[in-house]
PDB file of C-alpha atoms in Angstrom:
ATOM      1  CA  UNK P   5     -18.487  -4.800 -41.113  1.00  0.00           C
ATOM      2  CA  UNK P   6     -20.904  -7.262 -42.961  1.00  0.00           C
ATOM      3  CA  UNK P   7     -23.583  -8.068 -40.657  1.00  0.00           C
ATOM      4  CA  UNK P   8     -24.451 -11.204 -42.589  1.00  0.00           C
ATOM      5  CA  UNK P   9     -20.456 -12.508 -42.255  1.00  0.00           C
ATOM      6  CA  UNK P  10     -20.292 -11.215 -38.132  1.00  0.00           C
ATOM      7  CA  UNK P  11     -23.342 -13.227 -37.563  1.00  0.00           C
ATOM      8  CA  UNK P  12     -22.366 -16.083 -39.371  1.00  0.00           C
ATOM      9  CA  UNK P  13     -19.428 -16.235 -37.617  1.00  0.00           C
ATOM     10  CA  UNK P  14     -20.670 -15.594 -34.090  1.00  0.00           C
ATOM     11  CA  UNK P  15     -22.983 -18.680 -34.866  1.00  0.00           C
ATOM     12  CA  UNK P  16     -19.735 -20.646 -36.099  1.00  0.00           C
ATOM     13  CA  UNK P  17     -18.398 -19.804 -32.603  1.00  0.00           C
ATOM     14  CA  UNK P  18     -21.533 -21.018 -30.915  1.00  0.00           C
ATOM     15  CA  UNK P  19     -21.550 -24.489 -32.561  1.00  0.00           C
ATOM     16  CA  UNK P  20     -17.825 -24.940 -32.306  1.00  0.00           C
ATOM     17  CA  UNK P  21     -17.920 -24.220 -28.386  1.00  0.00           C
ATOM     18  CA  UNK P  22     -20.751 -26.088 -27.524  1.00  0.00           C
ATOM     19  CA  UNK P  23     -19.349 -29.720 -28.280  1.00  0.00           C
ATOM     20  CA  UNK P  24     -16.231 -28.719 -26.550  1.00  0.00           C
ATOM     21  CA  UNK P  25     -14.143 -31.086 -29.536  1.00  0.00           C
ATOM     22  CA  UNK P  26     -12.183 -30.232 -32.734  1.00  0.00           C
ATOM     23  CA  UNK P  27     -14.295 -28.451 -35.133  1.00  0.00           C
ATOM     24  CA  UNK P  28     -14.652 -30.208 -38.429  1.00  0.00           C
ATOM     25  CA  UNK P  29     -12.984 -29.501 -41.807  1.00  0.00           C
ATOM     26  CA  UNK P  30     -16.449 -27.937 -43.344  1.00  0.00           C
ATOM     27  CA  UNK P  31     -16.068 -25.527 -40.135  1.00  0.00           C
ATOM     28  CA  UNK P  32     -12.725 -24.711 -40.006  1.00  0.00           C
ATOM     29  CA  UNK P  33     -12.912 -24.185 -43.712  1.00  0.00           C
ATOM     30  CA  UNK P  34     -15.814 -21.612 -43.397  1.00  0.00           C
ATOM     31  CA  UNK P  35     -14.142 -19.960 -40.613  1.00  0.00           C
ATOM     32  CA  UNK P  36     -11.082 -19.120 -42.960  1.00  0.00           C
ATOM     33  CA  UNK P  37     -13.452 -18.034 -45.896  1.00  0.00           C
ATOM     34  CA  UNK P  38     -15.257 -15.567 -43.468  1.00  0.00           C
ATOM     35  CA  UNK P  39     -12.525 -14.001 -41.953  1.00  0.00           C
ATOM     36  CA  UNK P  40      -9.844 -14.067 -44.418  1.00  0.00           C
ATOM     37  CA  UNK P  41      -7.095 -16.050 -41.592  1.00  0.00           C
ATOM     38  CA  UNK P  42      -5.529 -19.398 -41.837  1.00  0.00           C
ATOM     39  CA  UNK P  43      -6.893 -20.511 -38.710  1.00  0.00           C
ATOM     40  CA  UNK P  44      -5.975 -23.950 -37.848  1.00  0.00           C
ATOM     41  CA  UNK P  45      -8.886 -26.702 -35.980  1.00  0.00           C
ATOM     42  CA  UNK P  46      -7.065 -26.836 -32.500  1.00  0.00           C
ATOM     43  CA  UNK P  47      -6.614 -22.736 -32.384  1.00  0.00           C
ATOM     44  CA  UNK P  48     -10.359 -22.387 -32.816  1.00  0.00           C
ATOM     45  CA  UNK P  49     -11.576 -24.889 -30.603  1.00  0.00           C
ATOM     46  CA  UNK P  50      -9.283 -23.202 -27.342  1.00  0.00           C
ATOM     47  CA  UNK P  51     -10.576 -19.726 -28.365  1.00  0.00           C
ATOM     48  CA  UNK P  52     -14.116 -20.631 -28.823  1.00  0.00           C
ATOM     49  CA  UNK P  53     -14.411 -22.550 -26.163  1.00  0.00           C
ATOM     50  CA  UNK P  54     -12.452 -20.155 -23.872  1.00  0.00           C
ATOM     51  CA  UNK P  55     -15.102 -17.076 -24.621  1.00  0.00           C
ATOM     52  CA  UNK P  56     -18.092 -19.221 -21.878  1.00  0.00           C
ATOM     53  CA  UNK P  57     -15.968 -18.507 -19.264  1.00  0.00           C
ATOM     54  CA  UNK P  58     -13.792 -15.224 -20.142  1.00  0.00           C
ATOM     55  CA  UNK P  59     -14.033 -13.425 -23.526  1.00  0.00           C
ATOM     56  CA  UNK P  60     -17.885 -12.342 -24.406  1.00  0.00           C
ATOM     57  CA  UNK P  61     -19.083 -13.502 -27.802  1.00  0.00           C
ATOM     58  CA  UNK P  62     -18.510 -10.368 -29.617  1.00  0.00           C
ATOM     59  CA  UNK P  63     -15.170 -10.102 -28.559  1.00  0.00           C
ATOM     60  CA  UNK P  64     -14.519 -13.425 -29.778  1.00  0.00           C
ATOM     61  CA  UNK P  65     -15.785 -12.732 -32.777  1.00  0.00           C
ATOM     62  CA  UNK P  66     -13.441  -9.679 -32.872  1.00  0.00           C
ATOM     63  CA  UNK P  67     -10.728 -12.170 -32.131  1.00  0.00           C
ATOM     64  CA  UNK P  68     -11.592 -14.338 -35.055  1.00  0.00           C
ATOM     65  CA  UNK P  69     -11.779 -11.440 -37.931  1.00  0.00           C
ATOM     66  CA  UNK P  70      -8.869  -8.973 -36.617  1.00  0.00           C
ATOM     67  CA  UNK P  71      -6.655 -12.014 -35.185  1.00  0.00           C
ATOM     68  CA  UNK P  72      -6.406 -10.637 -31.519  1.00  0.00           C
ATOM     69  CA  UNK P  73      -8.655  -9.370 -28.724  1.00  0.00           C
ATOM     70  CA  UNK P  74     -10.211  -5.548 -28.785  1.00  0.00           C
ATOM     71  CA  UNK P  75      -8.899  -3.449 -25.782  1.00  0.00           C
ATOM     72  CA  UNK P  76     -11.092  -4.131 -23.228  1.00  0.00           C
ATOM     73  CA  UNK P  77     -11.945  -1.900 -19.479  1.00  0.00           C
ATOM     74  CA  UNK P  78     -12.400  -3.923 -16.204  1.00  0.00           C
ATOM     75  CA  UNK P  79     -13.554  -1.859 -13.135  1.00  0.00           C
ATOM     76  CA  UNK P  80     -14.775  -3.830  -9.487  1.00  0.00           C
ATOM     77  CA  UNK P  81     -16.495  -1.562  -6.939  1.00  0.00           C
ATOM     78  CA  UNK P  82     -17.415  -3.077  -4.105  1.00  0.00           C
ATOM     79  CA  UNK P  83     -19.898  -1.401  -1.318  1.00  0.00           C
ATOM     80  CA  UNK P  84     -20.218  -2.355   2.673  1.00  0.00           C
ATOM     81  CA  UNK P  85     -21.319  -0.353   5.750  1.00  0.00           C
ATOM     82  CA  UNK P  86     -19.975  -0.947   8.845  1.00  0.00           C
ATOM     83  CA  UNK P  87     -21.641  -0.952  12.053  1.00  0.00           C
ATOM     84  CA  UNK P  88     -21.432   1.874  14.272  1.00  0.00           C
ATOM     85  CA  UNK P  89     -17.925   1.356  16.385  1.00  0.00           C
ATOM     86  CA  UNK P  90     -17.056  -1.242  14.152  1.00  0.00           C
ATOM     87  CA  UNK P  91     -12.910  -0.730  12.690  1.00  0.00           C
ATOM     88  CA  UNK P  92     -11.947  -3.093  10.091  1.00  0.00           C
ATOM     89  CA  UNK P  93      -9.465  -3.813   7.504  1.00  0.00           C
ATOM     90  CA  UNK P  94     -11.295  -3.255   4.211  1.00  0.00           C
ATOM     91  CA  UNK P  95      -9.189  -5.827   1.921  1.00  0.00           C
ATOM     92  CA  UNK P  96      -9.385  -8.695   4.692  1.00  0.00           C
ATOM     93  CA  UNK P  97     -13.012  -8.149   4.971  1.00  0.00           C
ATOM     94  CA  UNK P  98     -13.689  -8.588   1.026  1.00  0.00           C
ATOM     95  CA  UNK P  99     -10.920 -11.219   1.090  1.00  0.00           C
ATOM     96  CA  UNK P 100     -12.743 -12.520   3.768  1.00  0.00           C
ATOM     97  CA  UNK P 101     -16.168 -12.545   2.110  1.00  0.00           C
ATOM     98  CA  UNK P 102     -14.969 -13.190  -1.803  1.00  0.00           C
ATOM     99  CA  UNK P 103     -12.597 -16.377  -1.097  1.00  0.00           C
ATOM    100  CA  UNK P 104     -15.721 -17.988   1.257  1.00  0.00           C
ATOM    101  CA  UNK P 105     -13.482 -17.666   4.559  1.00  0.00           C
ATOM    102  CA  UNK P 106     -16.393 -16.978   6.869  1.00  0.00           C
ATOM    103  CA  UNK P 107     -18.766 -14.109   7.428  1.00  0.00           C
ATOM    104  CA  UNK P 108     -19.267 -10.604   9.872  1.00  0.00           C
ATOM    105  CA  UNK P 109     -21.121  -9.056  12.407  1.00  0.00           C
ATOM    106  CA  UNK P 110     -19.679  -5.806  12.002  1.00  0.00           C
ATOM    107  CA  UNK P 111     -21.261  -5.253   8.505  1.00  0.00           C
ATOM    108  CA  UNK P 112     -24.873  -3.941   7.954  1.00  0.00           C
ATOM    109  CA  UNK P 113     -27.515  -5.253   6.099  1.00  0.00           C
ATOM    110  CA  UNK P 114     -28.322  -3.411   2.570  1.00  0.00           C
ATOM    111  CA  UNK P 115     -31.692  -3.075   1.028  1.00  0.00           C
ATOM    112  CA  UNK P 116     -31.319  -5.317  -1.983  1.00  0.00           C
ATOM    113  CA  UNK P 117     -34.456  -5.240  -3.574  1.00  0.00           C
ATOM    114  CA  UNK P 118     -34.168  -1.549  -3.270  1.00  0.00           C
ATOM    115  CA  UNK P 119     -30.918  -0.815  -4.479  1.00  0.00           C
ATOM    116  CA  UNK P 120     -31.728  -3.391  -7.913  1.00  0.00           C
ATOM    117  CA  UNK P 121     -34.718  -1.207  -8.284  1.00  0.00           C
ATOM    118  CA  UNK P 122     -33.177   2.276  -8.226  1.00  0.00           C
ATOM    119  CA  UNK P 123     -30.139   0.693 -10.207  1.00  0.00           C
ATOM    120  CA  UNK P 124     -32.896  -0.522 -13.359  1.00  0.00           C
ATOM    121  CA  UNK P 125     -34.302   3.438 -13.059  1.00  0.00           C
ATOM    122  CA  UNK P 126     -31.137   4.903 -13.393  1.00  0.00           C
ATOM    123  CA  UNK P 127     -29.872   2.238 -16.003  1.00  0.00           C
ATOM    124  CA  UNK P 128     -33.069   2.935 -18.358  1.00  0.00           C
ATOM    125  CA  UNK P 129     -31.269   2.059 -21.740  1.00  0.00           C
ATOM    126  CA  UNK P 130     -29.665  -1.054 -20.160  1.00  0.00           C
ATOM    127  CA  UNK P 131     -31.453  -4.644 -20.006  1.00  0.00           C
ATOM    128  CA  UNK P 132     -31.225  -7.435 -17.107  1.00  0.00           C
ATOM    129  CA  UNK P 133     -30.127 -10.188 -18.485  1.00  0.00           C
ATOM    130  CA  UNK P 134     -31.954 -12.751 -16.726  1.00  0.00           C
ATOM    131  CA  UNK P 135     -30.326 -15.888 -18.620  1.00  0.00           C
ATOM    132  CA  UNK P 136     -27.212 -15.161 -16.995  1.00  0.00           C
ATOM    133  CA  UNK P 137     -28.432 -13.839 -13.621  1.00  0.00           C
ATOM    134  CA  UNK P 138     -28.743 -15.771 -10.601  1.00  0.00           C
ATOM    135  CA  UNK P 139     -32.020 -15.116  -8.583  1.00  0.00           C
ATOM    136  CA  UNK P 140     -30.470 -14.086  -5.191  1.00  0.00           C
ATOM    137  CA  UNK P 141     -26.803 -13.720  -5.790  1.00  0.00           C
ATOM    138  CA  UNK P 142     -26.073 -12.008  -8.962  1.00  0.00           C
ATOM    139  CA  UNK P 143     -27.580  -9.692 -11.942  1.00  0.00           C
ATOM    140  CA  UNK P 144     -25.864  -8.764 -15.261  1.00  0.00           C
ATOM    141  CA  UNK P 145     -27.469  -5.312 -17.176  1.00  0.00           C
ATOM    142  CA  UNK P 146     -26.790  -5.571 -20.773  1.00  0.00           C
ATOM    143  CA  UNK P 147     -26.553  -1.767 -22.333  1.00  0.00           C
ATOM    144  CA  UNK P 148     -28.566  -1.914 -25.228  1.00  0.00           C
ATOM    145  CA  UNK P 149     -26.699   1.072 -27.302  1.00  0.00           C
ATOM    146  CA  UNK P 150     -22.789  -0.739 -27.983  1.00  0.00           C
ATOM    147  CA  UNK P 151     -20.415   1.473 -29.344  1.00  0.00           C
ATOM    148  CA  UNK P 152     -19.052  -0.818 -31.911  1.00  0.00           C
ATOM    149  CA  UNK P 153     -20.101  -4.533 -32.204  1.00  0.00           C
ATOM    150  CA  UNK P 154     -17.664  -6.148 -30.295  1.00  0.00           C
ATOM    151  CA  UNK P 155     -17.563  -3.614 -26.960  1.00  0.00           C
ATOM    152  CA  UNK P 156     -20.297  -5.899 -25.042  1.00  0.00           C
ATOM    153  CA  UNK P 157     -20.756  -2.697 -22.652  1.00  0.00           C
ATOM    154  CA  UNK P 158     -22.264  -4.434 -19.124  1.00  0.00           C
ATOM    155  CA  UNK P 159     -21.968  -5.101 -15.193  1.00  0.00           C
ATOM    156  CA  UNK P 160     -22.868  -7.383 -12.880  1.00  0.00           C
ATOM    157  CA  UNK P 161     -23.808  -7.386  -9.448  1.00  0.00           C
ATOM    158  CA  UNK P 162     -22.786  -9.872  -7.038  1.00  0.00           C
ATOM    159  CA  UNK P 163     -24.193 -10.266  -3.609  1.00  0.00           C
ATOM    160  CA  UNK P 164     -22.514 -11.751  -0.445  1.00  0.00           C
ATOM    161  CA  UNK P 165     -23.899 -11.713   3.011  1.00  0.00           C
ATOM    162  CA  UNK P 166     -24.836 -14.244   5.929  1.00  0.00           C
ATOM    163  CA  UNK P 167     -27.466 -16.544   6.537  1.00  0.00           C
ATOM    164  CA  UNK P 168     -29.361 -15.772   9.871  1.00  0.00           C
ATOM    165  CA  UNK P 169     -32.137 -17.980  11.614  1.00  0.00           C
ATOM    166  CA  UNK P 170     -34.703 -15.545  10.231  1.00  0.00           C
ATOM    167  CA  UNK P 171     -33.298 -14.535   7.016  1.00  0.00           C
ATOM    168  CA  UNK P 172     -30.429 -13.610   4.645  1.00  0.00           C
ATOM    169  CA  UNK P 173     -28.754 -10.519   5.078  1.00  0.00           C
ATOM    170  CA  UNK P 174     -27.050  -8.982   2.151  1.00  0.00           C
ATOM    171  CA  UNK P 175     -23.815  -7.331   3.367  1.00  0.00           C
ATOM    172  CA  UNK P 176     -21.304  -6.703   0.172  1.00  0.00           C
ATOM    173  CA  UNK P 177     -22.569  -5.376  -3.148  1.00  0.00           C
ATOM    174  CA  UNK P 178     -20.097  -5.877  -5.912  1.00  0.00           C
ATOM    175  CA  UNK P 179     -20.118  -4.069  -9.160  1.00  0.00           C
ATOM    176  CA  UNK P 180     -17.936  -5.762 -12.116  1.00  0.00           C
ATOM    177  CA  UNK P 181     -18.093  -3.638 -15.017  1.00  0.00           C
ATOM    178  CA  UNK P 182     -16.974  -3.942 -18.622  1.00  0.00           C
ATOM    179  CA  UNK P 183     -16.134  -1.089 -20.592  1.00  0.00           C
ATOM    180  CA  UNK P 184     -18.329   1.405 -19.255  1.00  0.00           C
ATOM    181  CA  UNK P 185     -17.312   4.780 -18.920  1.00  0.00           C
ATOM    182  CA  UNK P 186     -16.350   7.254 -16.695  1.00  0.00           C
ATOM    183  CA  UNK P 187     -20.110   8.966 -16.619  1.00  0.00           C
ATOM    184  CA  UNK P 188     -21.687   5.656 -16.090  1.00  0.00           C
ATOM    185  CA  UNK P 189     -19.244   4.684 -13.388  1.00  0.00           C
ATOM    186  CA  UNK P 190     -20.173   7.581 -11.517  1.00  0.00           C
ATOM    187  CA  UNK P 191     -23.977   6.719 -11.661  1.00  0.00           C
ATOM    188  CA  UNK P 192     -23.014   3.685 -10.059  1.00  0.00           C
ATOM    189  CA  UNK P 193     -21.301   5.516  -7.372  1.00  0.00           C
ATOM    190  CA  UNK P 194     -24.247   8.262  -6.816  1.00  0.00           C
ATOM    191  CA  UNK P 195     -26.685   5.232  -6.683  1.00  0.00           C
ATOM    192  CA  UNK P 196     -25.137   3.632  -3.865  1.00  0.00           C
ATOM    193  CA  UNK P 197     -24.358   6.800  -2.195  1.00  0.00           C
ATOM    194  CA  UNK P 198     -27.911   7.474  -1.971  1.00  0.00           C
ATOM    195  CA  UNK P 199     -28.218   4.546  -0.074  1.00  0.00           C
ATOM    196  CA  UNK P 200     -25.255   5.784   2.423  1.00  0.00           C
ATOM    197  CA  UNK P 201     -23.388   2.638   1.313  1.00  0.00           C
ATOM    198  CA  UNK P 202     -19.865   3.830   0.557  1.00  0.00           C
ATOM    199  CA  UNK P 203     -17.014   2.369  -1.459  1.00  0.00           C
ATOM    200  CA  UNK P 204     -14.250   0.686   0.014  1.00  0.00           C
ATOM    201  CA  UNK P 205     -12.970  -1.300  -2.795  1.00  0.00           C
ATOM    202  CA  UNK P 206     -11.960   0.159  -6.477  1.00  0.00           C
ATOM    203  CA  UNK P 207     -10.189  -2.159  -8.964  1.00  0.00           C
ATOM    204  CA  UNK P 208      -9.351  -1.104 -12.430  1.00  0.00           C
ATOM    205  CA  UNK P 209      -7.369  -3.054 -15.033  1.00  0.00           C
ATOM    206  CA  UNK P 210      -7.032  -2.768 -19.139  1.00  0.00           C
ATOM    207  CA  UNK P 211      -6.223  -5.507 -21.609  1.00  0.00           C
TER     208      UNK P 211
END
């Protein structure tokens, strides 16, 4: 892969989704010339625009030289503790907590800060990205050794919990990550273990 024509086109993809409208003959043009495919104006502006809020930028890329998506690896683990005594139904309690339906007693506060902290030791070769984090209720780590150009290897972290008079408690740590392996899964897992914060949800899905 040229480096020159992937980054050319990655900024292509920036410029056409960032005015949301039909990209201009001069771009469309280009876009053909640097991946060798007849794309048409209205085709480009629905996948550019689509890769904000799905597809990652180097998988759009992908998109635009090979003419489909790469084969991608979607794994949510999500982490609670109950109280002592306390017997729930684990899918209505994330249900309960993901869809905004209302909060629980029953779960236990997590240590946050700590968990982040232990999670950036045993991540050392991964980067927060703090552009797309949200101070409080969610952190994406960026591995900074990809595979292949278009794998954008990364998770996130999303927080739910309730608001108390004193403070926020954090209750439900989700993990949502993208085409990380089976080794790096499991350091995942042993992190939050060492907190005594099992799993109780595991979602996996490949497109």
């Amino acid at each position: 892969m040229d480096n020159e024509i992937l980054e050319r086109v990655k900024q292509l993809i920036d410029e056409i989704a960032e005015y949301y409208d039909l990209p201009s003959e001069e771009e469309t043009e280009e876009m053909r010339r640097l991946t060798g495919r007849g794309w048409e104006a209205e085709d480009l502006q629905m996948i550019c625009c689509e890769y904000w809020s799905h597809n990652s930028l180097e998988e759009t890329a992908y998109m635009m030289l090979h003419g489909e998506y790469p084969p991608t690896h979607e794994c949510e683990l999500v982490f609670w503790r109950y109280k002592p005594g306390s017997v729930l139904e684990d899918t209505a309690v994330y249900e309960k907590y993901r869809l905004g339906k209302g909060t629980l007693k029953a779960l236990e506060p997590l240590p946050l800060e700590d968990i982040l902290q232990k999670t950036a030791e045993l991540f050392p070769k991964w980067q927060l990205n703090e552009k797309a984090s949200r101070e409080g209720r969610s952190w994406r780590f960026d591995s900074l050794e990809q595979a292949e150009y278009w794998t954008d290897t990364h998770f996130w972290i999303f927080e739910y919990g309730r608001e108390t008079e004193i403070e926020r408690e954090h209750q439900i740590l989700r993990f949502s990550c993208h085409n990380m392996n089976e080794q790096q899964v499991e350091t995942i897992l042993k992190c939050m273990e060492s907190f005594q914060c099992p799993l109780h949800i595991e979602e996996e899905n490949n497109f």
